[in-house]
Tab-separated table of C-alpha atoms in Angstrom:
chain	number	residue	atom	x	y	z
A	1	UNK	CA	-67.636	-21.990	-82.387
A	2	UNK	CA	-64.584	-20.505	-80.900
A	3	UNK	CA	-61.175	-20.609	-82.738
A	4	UNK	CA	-58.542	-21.861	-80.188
A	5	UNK	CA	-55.020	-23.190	-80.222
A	6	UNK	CA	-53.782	-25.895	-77.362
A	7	UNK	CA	-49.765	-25.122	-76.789
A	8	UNK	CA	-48.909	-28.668	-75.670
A	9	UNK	CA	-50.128	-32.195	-76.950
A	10	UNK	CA	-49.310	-34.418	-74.139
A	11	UNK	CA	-51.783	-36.099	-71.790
A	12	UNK	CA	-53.209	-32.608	-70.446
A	13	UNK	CA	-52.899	-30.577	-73.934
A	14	UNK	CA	-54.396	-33.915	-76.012
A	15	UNK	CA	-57.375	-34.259	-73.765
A	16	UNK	CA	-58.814	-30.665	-73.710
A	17	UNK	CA	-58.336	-30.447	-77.662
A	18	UNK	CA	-59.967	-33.691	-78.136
A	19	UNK	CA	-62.939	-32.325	-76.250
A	20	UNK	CA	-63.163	-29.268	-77.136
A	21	UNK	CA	-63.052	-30.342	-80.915
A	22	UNK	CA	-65.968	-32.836	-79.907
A	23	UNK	CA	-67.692	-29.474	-78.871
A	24	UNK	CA	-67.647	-28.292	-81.846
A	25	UNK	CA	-65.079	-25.810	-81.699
A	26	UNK	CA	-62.308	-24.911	-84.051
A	27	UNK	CA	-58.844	-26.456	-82.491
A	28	UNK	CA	-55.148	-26.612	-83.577
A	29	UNK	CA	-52.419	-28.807	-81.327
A	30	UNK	CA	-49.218	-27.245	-81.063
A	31	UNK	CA	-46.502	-29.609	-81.198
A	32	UNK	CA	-43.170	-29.097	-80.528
A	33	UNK	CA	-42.115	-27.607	-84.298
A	34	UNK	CA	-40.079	-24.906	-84.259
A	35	UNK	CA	-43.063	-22.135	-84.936
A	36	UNK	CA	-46.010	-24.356	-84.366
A	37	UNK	CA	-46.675	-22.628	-81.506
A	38	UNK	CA	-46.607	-19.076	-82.643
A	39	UNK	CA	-48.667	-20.130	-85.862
A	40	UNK	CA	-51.304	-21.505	-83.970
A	41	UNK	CA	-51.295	-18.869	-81.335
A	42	UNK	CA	-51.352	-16.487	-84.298
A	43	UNK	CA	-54.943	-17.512	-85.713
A	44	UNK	CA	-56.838	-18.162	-82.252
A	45	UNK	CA	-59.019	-16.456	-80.367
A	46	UNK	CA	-58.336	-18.406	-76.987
A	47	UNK	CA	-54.770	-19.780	-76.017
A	48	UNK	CA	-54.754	-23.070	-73.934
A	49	UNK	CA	-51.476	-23.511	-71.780
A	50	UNK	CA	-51.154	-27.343	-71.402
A	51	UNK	CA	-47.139	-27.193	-71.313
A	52	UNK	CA	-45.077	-28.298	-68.374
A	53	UNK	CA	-45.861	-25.724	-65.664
A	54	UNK	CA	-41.608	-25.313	-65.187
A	55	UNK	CA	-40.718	-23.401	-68.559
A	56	UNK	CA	-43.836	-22.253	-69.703
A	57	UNK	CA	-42.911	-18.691	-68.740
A	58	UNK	CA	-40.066	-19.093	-71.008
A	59	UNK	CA	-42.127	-20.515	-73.516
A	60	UNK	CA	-44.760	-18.161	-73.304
A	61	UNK	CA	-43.194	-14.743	-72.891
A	62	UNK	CA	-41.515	-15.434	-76.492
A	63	UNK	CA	-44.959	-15.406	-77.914
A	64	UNK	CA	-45.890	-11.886	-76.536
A	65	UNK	CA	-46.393	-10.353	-80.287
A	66	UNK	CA	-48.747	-13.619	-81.088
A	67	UNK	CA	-50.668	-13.366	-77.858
A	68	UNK	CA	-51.613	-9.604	-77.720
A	69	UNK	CA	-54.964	-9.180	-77.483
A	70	UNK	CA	-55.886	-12.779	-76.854
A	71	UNK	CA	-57.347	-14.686	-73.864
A	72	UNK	CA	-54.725	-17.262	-72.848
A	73	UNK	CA	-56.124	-19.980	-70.340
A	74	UNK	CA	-53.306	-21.024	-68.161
A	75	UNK	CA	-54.439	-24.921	-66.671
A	76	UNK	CA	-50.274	-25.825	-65.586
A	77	UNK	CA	-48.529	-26.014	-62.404
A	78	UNK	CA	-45.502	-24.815	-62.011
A	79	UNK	CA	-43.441	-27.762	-59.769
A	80	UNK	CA	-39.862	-29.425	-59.098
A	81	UNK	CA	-40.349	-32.637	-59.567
A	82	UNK	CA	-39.356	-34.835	-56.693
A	83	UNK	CA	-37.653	-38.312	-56.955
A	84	UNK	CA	-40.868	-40.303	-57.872
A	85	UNK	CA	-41.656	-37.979	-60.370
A	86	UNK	CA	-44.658	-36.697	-58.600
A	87	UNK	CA	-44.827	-33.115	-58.196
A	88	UNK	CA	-42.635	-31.475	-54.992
A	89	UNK	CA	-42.048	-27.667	-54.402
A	90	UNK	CA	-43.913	-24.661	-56.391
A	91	UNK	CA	-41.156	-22.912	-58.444
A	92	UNK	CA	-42.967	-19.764	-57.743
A	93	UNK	CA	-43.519	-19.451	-53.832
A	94	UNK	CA	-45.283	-16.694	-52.958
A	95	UNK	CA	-46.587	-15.987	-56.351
A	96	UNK	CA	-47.845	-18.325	-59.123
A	97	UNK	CA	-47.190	-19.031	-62.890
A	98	UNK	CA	-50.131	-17.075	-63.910
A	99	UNK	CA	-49.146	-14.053	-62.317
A	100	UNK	CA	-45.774	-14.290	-63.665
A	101	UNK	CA	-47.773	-14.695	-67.239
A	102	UNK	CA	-49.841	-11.455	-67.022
A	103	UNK	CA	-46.604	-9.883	-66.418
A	104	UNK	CA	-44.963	-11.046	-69.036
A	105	UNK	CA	-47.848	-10.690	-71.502
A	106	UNK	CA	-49.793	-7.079	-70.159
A	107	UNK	CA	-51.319	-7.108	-73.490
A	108	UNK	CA	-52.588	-10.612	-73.213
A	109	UNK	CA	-55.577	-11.707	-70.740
A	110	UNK	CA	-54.478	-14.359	-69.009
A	111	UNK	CA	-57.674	-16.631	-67.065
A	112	UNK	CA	-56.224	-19.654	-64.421
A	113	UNK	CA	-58.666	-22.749	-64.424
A	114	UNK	CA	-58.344	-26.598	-64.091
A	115	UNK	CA	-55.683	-26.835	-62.418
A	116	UNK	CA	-56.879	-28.442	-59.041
A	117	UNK	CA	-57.699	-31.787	-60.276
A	118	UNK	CA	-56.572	-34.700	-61.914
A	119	UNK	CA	-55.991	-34.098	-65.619
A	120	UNK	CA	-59.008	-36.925	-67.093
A	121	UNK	CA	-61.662	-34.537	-64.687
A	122	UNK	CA	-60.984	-31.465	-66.432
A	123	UNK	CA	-63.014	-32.971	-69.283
A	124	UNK	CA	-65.703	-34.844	-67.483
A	125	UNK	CA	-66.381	-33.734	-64.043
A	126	UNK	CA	-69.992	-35.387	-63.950
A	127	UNK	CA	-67.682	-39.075	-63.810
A	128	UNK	CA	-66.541	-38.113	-60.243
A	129	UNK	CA	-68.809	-39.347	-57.531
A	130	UNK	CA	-69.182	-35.915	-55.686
A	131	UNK	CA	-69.882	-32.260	-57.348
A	132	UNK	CA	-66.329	-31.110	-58.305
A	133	UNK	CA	-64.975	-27.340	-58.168
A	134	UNK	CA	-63.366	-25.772	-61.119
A	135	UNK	CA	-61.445	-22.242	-60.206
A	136	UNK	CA	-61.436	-19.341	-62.291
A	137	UNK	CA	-58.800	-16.375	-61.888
A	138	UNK	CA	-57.615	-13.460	-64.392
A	139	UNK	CA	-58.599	-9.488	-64.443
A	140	UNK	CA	-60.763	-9.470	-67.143
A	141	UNK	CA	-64.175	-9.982	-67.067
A	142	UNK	CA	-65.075	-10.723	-70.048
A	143	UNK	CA	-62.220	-13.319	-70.766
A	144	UNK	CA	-63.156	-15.050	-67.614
A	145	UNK	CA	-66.939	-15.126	-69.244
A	146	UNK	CA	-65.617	-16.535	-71.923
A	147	UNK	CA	-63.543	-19.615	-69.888
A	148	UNK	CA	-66.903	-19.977	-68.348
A	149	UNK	CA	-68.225	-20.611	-71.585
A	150	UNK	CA	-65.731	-23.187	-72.489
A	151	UNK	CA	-65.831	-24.825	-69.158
A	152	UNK	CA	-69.489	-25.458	-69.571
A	153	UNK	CA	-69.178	-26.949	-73.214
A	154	UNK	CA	-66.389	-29.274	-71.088
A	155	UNK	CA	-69.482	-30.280	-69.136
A	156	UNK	CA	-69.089	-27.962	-65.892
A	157	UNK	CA	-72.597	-26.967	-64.836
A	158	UNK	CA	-72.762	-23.222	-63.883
A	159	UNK	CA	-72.505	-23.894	-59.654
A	160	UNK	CA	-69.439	-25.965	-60.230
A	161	UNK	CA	-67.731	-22.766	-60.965
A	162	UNK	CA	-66.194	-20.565	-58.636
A	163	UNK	CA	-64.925	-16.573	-59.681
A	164	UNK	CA	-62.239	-16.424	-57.159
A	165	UNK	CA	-61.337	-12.581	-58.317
A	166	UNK	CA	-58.242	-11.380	-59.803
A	167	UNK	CA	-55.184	-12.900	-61.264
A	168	UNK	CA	-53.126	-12.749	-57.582
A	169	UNK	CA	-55.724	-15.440	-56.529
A	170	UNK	CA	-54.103	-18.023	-58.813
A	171	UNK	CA	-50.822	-18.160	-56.105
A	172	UNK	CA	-54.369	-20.268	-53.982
A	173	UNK	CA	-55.014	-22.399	-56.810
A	174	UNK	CA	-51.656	-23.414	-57.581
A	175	UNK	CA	-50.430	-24.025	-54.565
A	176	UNK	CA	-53.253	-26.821	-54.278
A	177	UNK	CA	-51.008	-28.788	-56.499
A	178	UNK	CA	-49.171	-29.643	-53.004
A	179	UNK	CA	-51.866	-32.044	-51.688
A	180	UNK	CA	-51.559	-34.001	-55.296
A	181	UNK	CA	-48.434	-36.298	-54.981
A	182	UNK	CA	-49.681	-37.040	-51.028
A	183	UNK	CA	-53.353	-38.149	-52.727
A	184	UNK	CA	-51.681	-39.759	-55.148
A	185	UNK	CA	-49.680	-41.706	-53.141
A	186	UNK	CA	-52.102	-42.767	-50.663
A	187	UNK	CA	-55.194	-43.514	-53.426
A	188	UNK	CA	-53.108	-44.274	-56.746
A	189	UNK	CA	-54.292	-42.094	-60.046
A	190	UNK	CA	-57.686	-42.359	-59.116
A	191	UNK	CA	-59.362	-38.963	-60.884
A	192	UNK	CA	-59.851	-36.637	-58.058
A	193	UNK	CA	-60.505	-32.711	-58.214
A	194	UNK	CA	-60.233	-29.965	-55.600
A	195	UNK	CA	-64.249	-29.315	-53.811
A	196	UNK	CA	-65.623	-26.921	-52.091
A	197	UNK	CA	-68.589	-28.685	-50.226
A	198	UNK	CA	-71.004	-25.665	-48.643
């Protein structure tokens, strides 16, 4: 049993807690209370980032003192939205939320995953009618190791999961968000997740 606080209880924040709670971890929601999220981040071992990608920087840099020494898993995009509501244009060309994260919090090791598919996948990747691919980015071994583990109680099975390297690799990830409002458009909100077919 791992000890972890969700920052974020919409569609993306409620899933993964719901899940992981089901897996028999220890989870707290963070709503949007003024100190709910530095209380929770306070008593966990592992930090999920299910806020909107655009001011979770803000969000998150506020919460440097609460998140030393902890493993926050990053799963946002940071987007503009365009007209439809869909997402449009990465806020951070040429770099990506998570690395703007680690920089914010050097004290806190900051792992990228689930972010290239469809939010109901991230919790049940067997449901999709092809192996999916689930990402994994940050600097630190061993908090990467211990994503894995969570990504496997999730129901990822080991070859699903790629290492892509360090934490500059999430700028790839992200920017995968791109293809989402075309797929979208052209296949409705059919779950989908980024593959790599070998």
């Amino acid at each position: 049993m791992t000890t972890i606080a969700v920052l974020g209880n919409g569609r993306v924040g409620g899933n993964l807690a719901a899940a992981l709670i089901r897996a028999g971890h220890e989870v707290t929601v963070a709503d949007r209370e003024p100190g709910a999220a530095a209380d929770a981040a306070r008593t966990a071992r592992i930090v999920i980032n299910a806020t909107p990608g655009a001011g979770s920087l803000e969000r998150l840099a506020a919460l440097r003192d609460e998140l030393h020494g902890r493993i926050l898993v990053d799963v946002s995009n940071a987007t503009t939205d365009g007209p439809d509501g869909l997402p449009a244009d990465l806020i951070h060309p040429g770099s990506s939320l998570a690395e703007k994260l680690q920089e914010a919090l050097p004290e806190t090791h900051v792992v990228k995953t689930l972010n290239t598919m469809l939010f109901p996948v991230m919790t049940a990747p067997a449901t999709l009618t092809q192996p999916p691919t689930v990402f994994l980015s940050g600097e630190f071994p061993p908090a990467k190791e211990a994503v894995r583990e969570l990504l496997t109680d999730l129901g990822w099975r080991k070859e699903w999961i790629t290492d892509l390297g360090g934490i500059r690799t999430a700028r790839a990830t992200e920017a995968a968000i791109l293809f989402v409002p075309h797929v979208i458009r052209a296949s409705g909100f059919t779950p989908f997740a980024i593959s790599i077919a070998r």
